JSON list of C-alpha atoms in Angstrom, two decimals:
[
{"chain": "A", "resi": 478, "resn": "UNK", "atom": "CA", "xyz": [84.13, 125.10, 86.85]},
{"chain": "A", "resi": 479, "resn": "UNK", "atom": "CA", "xyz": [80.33, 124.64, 87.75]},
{"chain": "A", "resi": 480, "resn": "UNK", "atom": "CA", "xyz": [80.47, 120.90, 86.65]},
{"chain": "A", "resi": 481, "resn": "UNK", "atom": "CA", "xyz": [83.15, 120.08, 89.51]},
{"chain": "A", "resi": 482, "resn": "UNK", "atom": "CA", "xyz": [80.51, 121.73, 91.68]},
{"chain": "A", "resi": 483, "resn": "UNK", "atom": "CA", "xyz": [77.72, 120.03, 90.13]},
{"chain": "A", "resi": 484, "resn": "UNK", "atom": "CA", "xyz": [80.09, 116.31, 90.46]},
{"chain": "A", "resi": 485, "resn": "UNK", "atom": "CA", "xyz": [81.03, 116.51, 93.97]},
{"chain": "A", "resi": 486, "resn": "UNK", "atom": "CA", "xyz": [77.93, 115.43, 95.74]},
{"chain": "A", "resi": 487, "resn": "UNK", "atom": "CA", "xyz": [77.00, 112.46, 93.77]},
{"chain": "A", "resi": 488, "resn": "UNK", "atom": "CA", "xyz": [81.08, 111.21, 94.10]},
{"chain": "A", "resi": 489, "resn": "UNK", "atom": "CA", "xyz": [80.82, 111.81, 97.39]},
{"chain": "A", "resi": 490, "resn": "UNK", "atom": "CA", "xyz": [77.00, 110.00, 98.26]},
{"chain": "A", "resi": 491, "resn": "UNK", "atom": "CA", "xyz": [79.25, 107.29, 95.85]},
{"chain": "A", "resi": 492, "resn": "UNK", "atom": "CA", "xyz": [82.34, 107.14, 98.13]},
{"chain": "A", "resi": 493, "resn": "UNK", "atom": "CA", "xyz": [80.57, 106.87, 101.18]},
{"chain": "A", "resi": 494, "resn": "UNK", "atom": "CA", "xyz": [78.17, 104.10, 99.71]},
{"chain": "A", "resi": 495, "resn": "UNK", "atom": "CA", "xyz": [80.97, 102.01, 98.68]},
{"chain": "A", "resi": 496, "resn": "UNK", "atom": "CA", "xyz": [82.42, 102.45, 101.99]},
{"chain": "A", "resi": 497, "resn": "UNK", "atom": "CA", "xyz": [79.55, 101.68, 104.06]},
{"chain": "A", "resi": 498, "resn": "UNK", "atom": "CA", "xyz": [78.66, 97.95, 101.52]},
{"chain": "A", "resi": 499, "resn": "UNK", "atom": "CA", "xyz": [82.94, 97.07, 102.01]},
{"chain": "A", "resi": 500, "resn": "UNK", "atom": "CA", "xyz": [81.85, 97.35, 106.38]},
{"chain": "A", "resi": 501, "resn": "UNK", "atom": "CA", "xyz": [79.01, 95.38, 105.75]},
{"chain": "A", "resi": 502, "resn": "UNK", "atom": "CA", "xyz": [80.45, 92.74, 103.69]},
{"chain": "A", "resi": 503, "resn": "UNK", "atom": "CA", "xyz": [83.51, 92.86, 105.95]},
{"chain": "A", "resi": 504, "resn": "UNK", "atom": "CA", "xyz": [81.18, 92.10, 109.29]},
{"chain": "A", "resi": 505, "resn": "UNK", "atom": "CA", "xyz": [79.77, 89.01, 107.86]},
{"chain": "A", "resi": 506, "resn": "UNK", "atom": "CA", "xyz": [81.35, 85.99, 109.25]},
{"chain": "A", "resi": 507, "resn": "UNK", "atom": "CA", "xyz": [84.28, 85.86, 110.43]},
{"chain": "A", "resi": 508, "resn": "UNK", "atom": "CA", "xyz": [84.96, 85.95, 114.49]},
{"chain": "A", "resi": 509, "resn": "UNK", "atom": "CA", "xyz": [81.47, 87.12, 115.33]},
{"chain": "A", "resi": 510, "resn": "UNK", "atom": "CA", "xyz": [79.91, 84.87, 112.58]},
{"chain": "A", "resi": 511, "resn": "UNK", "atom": "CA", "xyz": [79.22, 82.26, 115.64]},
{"chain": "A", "resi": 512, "resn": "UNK", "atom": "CA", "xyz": [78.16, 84.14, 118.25]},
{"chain": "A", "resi": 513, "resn": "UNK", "atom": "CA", "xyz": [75.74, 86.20, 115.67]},
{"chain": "A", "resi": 514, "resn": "UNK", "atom": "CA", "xyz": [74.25, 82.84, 115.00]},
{"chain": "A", "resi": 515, "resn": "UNK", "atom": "CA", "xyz": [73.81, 81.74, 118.48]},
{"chain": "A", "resi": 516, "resn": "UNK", "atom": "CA", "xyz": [72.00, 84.83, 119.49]},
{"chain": "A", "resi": 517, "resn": "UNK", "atom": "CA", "xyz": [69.88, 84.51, 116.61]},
{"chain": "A", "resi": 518, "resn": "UNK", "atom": "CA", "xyz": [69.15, 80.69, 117.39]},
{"chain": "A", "resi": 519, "resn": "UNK", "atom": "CA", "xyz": [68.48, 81.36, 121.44]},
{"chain": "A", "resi": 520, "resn": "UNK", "atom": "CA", "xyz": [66.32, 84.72, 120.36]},
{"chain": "A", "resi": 521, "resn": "UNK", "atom": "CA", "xyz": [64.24, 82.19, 117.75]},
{"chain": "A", "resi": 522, "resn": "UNK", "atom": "CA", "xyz": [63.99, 79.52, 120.55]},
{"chain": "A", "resi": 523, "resn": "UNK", "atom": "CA", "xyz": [62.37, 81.94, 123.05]},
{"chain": "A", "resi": 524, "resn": "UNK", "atom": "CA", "xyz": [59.94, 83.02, 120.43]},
{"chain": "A", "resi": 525, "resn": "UNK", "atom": "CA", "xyz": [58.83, 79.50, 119.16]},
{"chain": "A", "resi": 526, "resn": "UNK", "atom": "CA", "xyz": [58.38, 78.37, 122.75]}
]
């Protein structure tokens, strides 16, 4: 019974890992894709001058 023990943190770092890449993947693009981009693009206009 020690192994379960021993298996539930790493299945559980792997779970929420998993988790966390499917959010990130799932933000990119999409609705927000556009105005990401033209914050990026005014930001990078104010900082090359």
């Amino acid at each position: 019974m020690e192994y379960v023990a021993a298996l539930t943190p790493p299945v559980v770092m792997a779970i929420a890992f998993t988790a966390l890449v499917v959010t990130i993947v799932k933000s990119q693009g999409g609705a927000n894709k556009a105005k990401e981009d033209a914050i990026v693009d005014a930001a990078t206009r104010k900082t090359d001058g």
